[in-house]
PDB file of C-alpha atoms in Angstrom:
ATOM      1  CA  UNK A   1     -89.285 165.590 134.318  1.00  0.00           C
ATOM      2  CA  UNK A   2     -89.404 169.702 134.776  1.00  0.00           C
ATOM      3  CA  UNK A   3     -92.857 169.443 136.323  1.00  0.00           C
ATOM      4  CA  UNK A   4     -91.644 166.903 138.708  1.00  0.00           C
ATOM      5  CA  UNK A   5     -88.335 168.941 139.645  1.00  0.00           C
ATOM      6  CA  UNK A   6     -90.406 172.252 139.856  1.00  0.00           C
ATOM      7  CA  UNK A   7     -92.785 170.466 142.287  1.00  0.00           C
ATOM      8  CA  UNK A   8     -89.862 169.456 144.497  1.00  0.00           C
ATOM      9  CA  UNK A   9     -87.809 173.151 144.749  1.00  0.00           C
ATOM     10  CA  UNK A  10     -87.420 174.337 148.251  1.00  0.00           C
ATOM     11  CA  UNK A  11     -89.402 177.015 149.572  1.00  0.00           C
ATOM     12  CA  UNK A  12     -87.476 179.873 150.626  1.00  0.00           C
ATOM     13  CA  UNK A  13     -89.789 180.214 154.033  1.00  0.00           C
ATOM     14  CA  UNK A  14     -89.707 178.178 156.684  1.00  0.00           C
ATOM     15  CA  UNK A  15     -92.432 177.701 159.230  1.00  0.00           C
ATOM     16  CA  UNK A  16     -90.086 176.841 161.750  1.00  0.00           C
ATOM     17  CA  UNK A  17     -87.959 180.057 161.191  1.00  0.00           C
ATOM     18  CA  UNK A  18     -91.064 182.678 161.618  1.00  0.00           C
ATOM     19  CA  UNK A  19     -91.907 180.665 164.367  1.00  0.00           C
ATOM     20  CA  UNK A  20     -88.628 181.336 165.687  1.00  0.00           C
ATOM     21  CA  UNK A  21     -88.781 184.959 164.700  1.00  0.00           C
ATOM     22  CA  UNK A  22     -91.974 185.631 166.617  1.00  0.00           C
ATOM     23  CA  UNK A  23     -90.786 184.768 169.712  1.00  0.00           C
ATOM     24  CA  UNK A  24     -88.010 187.101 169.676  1.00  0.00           C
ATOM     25  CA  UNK A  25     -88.632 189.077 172.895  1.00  0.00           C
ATOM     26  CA  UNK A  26     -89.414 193.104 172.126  1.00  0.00           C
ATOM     27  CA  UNK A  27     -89.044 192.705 168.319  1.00  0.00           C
ATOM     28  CA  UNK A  28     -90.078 195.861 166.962  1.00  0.00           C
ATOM     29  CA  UNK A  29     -91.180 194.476 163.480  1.00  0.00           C
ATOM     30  CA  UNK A  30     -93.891 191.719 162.712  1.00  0.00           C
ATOM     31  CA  UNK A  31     -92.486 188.573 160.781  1.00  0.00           C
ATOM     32  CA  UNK A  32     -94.778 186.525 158.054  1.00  0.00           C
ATOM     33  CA  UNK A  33     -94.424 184.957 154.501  1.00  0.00           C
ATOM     34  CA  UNK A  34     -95.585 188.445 152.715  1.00  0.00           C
ATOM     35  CA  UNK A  35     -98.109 187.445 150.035  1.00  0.00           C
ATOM     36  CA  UNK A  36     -95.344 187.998 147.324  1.00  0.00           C
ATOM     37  CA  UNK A  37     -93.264 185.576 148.309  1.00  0.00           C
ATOM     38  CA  UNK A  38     -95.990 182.869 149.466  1.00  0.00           C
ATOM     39  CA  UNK A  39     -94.722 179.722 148.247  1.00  0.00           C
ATOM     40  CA  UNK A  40     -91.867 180.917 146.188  1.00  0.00           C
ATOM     41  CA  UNK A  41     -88.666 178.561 145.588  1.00  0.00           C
ATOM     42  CA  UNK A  42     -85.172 179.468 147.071  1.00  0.00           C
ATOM     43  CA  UNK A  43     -83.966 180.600 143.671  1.00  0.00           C
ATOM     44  CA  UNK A  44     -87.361 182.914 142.696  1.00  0.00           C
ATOM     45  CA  UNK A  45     -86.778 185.147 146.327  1.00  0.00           C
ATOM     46  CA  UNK A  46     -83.328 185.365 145.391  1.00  0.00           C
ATOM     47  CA  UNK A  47     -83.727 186.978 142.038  1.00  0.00           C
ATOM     48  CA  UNK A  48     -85.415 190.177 144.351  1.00  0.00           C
ATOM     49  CA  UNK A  49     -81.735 190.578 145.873  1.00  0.00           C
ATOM     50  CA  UNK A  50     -78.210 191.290 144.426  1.00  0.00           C
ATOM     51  CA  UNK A  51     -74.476 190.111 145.430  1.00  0.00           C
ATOM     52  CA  UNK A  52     -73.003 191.922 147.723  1.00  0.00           C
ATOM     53  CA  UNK A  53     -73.079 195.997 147.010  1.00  0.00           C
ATOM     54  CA  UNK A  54     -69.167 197.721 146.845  1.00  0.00           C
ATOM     55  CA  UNK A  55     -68.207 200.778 149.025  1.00  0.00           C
ATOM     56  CA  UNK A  56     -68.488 204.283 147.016  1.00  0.00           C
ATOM     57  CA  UNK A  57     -65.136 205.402 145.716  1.00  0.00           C
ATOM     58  CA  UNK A  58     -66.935 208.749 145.754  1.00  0.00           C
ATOM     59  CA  UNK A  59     -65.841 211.643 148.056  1.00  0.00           C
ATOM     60  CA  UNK A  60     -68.497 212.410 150.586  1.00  0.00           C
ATOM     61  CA  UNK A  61     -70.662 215.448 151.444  1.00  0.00           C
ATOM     62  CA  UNK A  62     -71.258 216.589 154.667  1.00  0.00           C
ATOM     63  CA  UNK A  63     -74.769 217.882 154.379  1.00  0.00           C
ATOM     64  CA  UNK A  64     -75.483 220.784 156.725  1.00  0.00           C
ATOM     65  CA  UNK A  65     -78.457 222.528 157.836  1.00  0.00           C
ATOM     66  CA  UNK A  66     -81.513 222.392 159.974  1.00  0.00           C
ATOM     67  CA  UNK A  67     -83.817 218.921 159.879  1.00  0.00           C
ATOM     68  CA  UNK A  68     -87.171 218.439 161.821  1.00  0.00           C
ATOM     69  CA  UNK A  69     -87.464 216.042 164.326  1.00  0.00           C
ATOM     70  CA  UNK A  70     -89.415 214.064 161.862  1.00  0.00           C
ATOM     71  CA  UNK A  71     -90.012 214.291 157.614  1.00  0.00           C
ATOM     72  CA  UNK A  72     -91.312 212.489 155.139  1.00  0.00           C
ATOM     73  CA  UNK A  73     -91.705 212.931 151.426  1.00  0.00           C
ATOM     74  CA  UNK A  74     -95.343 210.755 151.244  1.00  0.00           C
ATOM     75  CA  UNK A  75     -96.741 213.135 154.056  1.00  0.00           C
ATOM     76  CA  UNK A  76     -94.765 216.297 152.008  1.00  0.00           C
ATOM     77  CA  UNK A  77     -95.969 216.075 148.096  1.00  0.00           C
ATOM     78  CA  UNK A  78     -97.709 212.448 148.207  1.00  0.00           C
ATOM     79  CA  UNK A  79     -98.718 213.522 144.163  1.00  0.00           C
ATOM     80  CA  UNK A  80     -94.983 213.395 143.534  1.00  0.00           C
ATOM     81  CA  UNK A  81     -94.814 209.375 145.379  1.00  0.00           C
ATOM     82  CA  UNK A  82     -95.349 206.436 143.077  1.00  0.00           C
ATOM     83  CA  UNK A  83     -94.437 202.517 144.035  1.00  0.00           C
ATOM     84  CA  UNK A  84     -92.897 200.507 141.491  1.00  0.00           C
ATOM     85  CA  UNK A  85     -92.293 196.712 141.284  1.00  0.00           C
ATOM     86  CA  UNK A  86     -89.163 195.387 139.649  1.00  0.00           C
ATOM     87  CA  UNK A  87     -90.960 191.986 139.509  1.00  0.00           C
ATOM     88  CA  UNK A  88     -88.752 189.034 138.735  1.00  0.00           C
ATOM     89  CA  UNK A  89     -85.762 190.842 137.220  1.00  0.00           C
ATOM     90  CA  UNK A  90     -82.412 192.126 139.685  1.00  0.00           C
ATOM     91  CA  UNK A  91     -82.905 195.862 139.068  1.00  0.00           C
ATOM     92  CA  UNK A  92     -83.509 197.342 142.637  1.00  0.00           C
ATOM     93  CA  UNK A  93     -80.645 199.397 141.713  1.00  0.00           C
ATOM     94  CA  UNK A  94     -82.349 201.446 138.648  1.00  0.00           C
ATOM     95  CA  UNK A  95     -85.820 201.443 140.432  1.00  0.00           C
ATOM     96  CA  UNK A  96     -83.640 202.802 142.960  1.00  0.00           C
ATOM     97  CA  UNK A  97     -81.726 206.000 141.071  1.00  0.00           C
ATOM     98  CA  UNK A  98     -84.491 206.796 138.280  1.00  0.00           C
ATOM     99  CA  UNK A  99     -87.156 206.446 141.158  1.00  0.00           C
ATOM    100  CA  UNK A 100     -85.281 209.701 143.177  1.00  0.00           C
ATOM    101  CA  UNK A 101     -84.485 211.023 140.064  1.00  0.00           C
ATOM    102  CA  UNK A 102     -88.335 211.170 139.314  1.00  0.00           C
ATOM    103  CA  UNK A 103     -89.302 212.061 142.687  1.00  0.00           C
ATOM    104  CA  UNK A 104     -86.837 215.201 142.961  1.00  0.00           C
ATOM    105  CA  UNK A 105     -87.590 216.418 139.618  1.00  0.00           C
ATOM    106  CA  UNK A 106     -91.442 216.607 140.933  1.00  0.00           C
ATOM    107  CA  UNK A 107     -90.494 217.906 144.950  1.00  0.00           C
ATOM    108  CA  UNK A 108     -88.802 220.622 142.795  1.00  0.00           C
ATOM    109  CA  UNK A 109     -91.411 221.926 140.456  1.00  0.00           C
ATOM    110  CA  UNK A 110     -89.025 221.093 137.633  1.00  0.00           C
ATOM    111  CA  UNK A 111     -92.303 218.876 136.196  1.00  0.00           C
ATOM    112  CA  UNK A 112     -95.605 219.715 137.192  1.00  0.00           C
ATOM    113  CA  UNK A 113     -96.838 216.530 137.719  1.00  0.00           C
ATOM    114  CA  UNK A 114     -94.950 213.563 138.621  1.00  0.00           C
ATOM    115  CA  UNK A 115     -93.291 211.782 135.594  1.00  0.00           C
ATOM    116  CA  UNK A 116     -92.329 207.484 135.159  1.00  0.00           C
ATOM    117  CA  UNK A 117     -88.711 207.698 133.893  1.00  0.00           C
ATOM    118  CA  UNK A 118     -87.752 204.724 132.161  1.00  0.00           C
ATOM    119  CA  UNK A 119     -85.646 202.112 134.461  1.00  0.00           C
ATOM    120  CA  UNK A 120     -85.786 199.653 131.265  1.00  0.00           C
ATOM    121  CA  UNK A 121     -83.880 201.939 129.582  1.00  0.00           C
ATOM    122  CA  UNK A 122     -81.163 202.068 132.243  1.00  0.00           C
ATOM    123  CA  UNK A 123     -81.560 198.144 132.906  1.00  0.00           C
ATOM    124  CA  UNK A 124     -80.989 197.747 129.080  1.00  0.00           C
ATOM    125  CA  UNK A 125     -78.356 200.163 128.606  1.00  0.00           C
ATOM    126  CA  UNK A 126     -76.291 200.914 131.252  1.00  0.00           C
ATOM    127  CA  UNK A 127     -72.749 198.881 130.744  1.00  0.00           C
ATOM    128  CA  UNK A 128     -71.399 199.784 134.400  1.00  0.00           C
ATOM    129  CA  UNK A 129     -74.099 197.532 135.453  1.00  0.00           C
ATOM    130  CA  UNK A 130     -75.207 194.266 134.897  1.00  0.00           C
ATOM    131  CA  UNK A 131     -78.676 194.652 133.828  1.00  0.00           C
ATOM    132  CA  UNK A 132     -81.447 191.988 135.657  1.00  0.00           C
ATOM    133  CA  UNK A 133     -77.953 190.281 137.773  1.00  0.00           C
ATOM    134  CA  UNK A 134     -77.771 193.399 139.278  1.00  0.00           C
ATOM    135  CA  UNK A 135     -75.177 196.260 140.118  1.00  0.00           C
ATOM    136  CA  UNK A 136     -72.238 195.784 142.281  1.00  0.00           C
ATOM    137  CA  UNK A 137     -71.604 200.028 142.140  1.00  0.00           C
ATOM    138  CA  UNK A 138     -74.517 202.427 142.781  1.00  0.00           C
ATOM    139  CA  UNK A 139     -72.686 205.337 141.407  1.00  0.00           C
ATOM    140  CA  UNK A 140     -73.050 203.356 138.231  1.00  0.00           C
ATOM    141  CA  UNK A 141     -76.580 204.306 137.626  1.00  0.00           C
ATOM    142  CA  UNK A 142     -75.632 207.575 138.966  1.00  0.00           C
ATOM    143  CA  UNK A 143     -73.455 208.038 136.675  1.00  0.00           C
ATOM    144  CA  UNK A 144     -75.476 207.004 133.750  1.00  0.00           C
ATOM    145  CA  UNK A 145     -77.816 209.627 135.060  1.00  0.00           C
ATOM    146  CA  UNK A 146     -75.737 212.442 134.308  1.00  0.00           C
ATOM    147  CA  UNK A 147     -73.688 211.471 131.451  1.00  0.00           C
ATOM    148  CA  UNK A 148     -76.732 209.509 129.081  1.00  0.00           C
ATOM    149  CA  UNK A 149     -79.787 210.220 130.414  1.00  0.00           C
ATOM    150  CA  UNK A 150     -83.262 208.532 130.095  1.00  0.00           C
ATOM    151  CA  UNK A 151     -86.149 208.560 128.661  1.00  0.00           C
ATOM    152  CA  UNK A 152     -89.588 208.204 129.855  1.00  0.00           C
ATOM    153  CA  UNK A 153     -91.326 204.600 130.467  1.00  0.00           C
ATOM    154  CA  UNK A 154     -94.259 206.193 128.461  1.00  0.00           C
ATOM    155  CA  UNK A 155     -91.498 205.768 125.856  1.00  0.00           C
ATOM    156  CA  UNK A 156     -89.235 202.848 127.055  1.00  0.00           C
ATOM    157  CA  UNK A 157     -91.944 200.773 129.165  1.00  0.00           C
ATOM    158  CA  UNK A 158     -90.467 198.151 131.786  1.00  0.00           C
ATOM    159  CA  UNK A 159     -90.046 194.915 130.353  1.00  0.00           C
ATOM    160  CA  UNK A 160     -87.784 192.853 132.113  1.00  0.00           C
ATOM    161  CA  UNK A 161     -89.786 192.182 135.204  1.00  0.00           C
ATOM    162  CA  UNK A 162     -91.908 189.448 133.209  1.00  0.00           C
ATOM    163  CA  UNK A 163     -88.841 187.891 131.336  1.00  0.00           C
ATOM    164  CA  UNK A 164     -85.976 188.359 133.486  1.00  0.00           C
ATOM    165  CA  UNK A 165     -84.223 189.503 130.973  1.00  0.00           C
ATOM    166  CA  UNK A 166     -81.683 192.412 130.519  1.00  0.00           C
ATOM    167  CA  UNK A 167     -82.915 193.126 126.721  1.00  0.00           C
ATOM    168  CA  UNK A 168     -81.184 195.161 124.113  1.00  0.00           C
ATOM    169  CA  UNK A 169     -80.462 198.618 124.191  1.00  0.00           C
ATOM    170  CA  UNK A 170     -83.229 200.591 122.729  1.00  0.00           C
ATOM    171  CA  UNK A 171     -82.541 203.155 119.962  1.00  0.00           C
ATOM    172  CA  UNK A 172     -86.219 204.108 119.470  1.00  0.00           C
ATOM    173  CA  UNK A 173     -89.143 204.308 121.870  1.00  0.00           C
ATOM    174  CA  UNK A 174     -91.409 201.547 121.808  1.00  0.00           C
ATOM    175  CA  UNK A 175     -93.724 203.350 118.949  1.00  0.00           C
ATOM    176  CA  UNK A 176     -90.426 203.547 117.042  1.00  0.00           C
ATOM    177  CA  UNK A 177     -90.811 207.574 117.580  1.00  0.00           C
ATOM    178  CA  UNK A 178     -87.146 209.427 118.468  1.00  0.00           C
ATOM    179  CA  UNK A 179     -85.707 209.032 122.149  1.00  0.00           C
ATOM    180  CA  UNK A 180     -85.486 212.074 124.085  1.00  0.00           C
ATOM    181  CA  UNK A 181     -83.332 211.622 126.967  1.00  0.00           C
ATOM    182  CA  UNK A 182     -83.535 213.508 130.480  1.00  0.00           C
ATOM    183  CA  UNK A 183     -80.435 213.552 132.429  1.00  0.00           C
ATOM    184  CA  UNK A 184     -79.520 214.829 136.030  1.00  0.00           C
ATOM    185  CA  UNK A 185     -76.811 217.481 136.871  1.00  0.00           C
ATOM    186  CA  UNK A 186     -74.918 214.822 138.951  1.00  0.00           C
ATOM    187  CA  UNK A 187     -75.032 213.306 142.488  1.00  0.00           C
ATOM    188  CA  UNK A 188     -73.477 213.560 145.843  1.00  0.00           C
ATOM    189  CA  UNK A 189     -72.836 210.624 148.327  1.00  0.00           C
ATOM    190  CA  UNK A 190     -74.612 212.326 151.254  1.00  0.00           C
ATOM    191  CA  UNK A 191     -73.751 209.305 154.183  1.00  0.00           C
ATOM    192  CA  UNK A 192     -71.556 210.941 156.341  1.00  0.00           C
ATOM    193  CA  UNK A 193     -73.774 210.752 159.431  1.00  0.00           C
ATOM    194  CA  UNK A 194     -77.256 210.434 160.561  1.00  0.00           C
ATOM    195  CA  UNK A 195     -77.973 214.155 160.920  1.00  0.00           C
ATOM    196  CA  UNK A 196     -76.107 214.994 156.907  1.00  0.00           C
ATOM    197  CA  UNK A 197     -78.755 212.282 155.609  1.00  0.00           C
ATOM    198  CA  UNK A 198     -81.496 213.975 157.853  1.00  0.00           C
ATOM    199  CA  UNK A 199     -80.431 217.203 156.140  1.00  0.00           C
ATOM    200  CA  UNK A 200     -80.276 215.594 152.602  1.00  0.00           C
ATOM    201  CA  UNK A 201     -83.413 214.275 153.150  1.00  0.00           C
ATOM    202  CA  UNK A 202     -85.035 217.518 153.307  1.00  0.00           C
ATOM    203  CA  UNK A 203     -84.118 218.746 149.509  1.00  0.00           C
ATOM    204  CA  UNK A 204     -84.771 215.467 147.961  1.00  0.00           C
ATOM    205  CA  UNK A 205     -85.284 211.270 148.319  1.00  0.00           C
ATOM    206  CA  UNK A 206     -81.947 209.363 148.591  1.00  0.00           C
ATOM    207  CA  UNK A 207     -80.731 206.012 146.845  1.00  0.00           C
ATOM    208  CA  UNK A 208     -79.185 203.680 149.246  1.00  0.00           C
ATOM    209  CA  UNK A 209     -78.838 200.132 149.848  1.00  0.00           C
ATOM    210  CA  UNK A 210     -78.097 197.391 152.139  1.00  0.00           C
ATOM    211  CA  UNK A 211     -76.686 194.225 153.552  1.00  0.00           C
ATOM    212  CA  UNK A 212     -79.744 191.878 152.727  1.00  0.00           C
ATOM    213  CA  UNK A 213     -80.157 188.631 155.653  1.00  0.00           C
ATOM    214  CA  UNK A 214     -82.972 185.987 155.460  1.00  0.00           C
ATOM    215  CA  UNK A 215     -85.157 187.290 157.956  1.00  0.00           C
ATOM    216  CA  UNK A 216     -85.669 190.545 155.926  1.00  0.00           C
ATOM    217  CA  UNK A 217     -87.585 187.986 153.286  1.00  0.00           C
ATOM    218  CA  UNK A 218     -90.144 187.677 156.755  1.00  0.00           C
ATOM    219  CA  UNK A 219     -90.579 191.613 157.028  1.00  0.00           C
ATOM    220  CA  UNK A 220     -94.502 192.353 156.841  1.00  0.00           C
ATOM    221  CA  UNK A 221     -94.665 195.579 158.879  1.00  0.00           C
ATOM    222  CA  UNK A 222     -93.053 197.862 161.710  1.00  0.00           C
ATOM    223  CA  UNK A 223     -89.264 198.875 162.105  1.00  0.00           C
ATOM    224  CA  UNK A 224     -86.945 196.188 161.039  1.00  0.00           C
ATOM    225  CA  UNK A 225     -83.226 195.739 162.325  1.00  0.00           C
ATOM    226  CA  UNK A 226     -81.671 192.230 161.802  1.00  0.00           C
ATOM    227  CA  UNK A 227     -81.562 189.280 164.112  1.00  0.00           C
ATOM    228  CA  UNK A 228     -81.709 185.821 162.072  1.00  0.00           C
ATOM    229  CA  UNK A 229     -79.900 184.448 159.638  1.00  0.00           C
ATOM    230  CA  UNK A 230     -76.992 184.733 157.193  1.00  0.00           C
ATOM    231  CA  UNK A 231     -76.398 187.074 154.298  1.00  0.00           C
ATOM    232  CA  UNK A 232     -78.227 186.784 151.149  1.00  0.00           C
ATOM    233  CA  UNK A 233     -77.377 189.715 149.021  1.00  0.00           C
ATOM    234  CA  UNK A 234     -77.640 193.250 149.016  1.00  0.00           C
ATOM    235  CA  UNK A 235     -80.738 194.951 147.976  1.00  0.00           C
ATOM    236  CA  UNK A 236     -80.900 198.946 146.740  1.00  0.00           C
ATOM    237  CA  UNK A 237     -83.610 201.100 147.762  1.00  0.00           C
ATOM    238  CA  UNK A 238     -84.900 204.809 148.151  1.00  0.00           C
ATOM    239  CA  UNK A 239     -84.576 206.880 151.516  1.00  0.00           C
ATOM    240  CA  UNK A 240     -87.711 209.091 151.726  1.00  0.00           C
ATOM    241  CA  UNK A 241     -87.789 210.310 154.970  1.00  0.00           C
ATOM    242  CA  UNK A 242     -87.468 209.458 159.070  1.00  0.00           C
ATOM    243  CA  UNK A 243     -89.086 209.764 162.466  1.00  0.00           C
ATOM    244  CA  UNK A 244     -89.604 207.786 165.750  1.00  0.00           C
ATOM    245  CA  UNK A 245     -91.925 205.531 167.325  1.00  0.00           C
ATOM    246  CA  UNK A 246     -91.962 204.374 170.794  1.00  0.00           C
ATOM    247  CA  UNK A 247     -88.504 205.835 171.220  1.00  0.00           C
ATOM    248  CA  UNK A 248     -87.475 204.005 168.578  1.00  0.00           C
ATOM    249  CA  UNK A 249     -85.278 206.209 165.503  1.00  0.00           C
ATOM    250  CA  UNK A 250     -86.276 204.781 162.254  1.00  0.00           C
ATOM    251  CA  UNK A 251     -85.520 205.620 158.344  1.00  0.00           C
ATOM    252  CA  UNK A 252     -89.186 205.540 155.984  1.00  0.00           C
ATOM    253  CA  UNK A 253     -87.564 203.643 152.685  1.00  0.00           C
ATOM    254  CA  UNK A 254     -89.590 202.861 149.736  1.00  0.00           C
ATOM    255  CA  UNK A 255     -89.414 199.764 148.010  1.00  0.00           C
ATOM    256  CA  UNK A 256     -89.475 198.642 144.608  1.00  0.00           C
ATOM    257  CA  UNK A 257     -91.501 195.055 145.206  1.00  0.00           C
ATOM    258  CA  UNK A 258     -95.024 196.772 144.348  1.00  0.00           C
ATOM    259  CA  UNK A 259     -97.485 198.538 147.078  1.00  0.00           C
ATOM    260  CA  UNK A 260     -99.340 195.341 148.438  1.00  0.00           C
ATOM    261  CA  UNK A 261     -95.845 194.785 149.721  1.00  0.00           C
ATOM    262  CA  UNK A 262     -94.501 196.149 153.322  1.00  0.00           C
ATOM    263  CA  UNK A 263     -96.043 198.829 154.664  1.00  0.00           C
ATOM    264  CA  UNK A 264     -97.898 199.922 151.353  1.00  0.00           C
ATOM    265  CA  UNK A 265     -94.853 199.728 149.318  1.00  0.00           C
ATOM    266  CA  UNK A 266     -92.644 200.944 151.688  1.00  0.00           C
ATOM    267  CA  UNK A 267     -90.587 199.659 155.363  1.00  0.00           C
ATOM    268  CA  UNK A 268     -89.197 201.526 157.963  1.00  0.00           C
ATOM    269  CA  UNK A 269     -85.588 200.796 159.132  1.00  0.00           C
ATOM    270  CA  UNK A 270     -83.650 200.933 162.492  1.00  0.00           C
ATOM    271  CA  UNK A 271     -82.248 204.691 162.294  1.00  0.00           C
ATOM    272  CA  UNK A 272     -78.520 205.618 163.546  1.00  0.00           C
ATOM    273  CA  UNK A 273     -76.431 202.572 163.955  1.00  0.00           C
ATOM    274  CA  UNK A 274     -75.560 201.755 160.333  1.00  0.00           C
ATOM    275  CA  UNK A 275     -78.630 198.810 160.632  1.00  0.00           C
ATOM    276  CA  UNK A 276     -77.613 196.480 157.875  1.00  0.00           C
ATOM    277  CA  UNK A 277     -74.766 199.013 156.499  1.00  0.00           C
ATOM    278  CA  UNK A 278     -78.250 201.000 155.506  1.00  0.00           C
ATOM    279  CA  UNK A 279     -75.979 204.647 156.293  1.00  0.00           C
ATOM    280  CA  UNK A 280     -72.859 203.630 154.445  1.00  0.00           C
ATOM    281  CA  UNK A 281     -73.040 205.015 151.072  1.00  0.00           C
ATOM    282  CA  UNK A 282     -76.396 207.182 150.111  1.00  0.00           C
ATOM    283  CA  UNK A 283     -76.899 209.556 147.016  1.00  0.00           C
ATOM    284  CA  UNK A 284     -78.790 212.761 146.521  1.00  0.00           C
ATOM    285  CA  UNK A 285     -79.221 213.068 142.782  1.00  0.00           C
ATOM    286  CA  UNK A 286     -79.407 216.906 141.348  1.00  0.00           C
ATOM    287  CA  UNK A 287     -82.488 215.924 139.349  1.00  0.00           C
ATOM    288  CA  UNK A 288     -82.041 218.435 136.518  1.00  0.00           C
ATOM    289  CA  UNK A 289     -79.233 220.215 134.432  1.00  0.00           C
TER     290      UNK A 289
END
């Protein structure tokens, strides 16, 4: 009776809808069914996205300064750049904070070469969040950041994207060998404006998120903005740079669904409208105490 019920679960793409999607006049982003999601049920796409994300009750900071026309962290220290896939467990948002975290402590010189921070650890132990179901508060993670810490996945390795499961909180490293934990010296919400995140940008990657609708599920390649379909979720990400093409702005924002995904990990995002509530809340983590 499971086989037969498995056999019949909807598939979350439609033919009809990319279709639909590719004859949108001038789209500036090429719709498919990305290889990851190729015949995957409703309910498996799903698990990739989170409810709804709530609005920082952070104050804000106005970054200021001088930004390029253009910048990009891959281009800038591509050693310090690594894509990770969350698989089939809800933790975009502590790919999302230990990623930056990670990243900033290697832009900086802080380590020498670019260190895997354990986002186990966080999915497992941090009780502002909800673990695989997701976060509903980024400054959550944040916050874990600063006040706990984490270790490194050499210690805690990532677990949860082959069970979907939150797991236990660790008190060891995997070898049972003590936990040393690395912690950040706190966070700013940067998203006051295009040019403060432009400026932010420059000293370090950014966790955002947004407003998640079906056709993002279609996203293969160029510079997405919205135009089919209702709300799914929300989804957190990293900001790791911007530029233009064509006259069109756009944000470069890394992914956590693995680098055969996107553009090589990674999507570019209509830049200076608020696309998908993508400039609401953003935070530049102070990668070391």
């Amino acid at each position: 009776m499971f086989v037969v019920v498995s056999s019949l679960a909807k598939d979350f793409h439609s033919h009809a809808v990319l279709d639909m999607l590719k004859n949108i006049p001038d789209l500036t982003w090429t719709p498919g069914i990305p290889e990851k999601f190729l015949g995957k049920s409703e309910e498996h796409v799903r698990r990739f996205f989170m409810p709804k994300i709530g609005s920082s009750v952070n104050d804000k900071t106005h970054m200021v300064g001088a930004a390029p026309d253009s910048f990009s962290w891959v281009e800038e220290k591509p050693e310090c750049i690594v894509i990770r896939d969350q698989d089939q467990c809800g933790s975009c948002w502590a790919f999302s904070s230990v990623g930056p975290f990670a990243d900033n402590r290697c832009f900086s010189g802080k380590d020498a070469t670019r260190q895997l921070y354990s986002e186990q650890y966080m999915v497992s132990c941090d009780k502002g969040s909800d673990g695989c179901a997701g976060a509903y508060f980024l400054q959550a993670p944040q916050h874990f950041l600063k006040k706990t810490g984490v270790p490194t996945d050499k210690c805690v390795s990532y677990k949860s994207g082959k069970t979907n499961i939150t797991g236990k909180c660790p008190t060891t490293c995997d070898d049972q060998t003590p936990l040393v934990l690395f912690k950040s010296a706190g966070f700013a919400d940067v998203c006051t404006s295009e040019e403060s995140i432009k400026v932010a940008l420059t000293q370090g990657s950014l966790q955002t998120s947004f407003t998640v609708y079906t056709d993002f599920a279609y996203y293969t390649k160029g510079i997405y903005q919205h135009k089919f379909g209702p709300q799914e979720g929300g989804h957190a990400v990293t900001m790791v740079g911007y530029g233009e093409e064509k006259g069109v702005k756009y944000w470069i924002i890394r992914n956590s669904w693995g680098p055969s995904w996107g553009e090589a990990g990674y999507f570019r995002m209509l830049r200076g409208v608020n696309e998908c509530n993508i400039e609401h809340q953003c935070f530049l983590t102070n990668a070391f105490e």
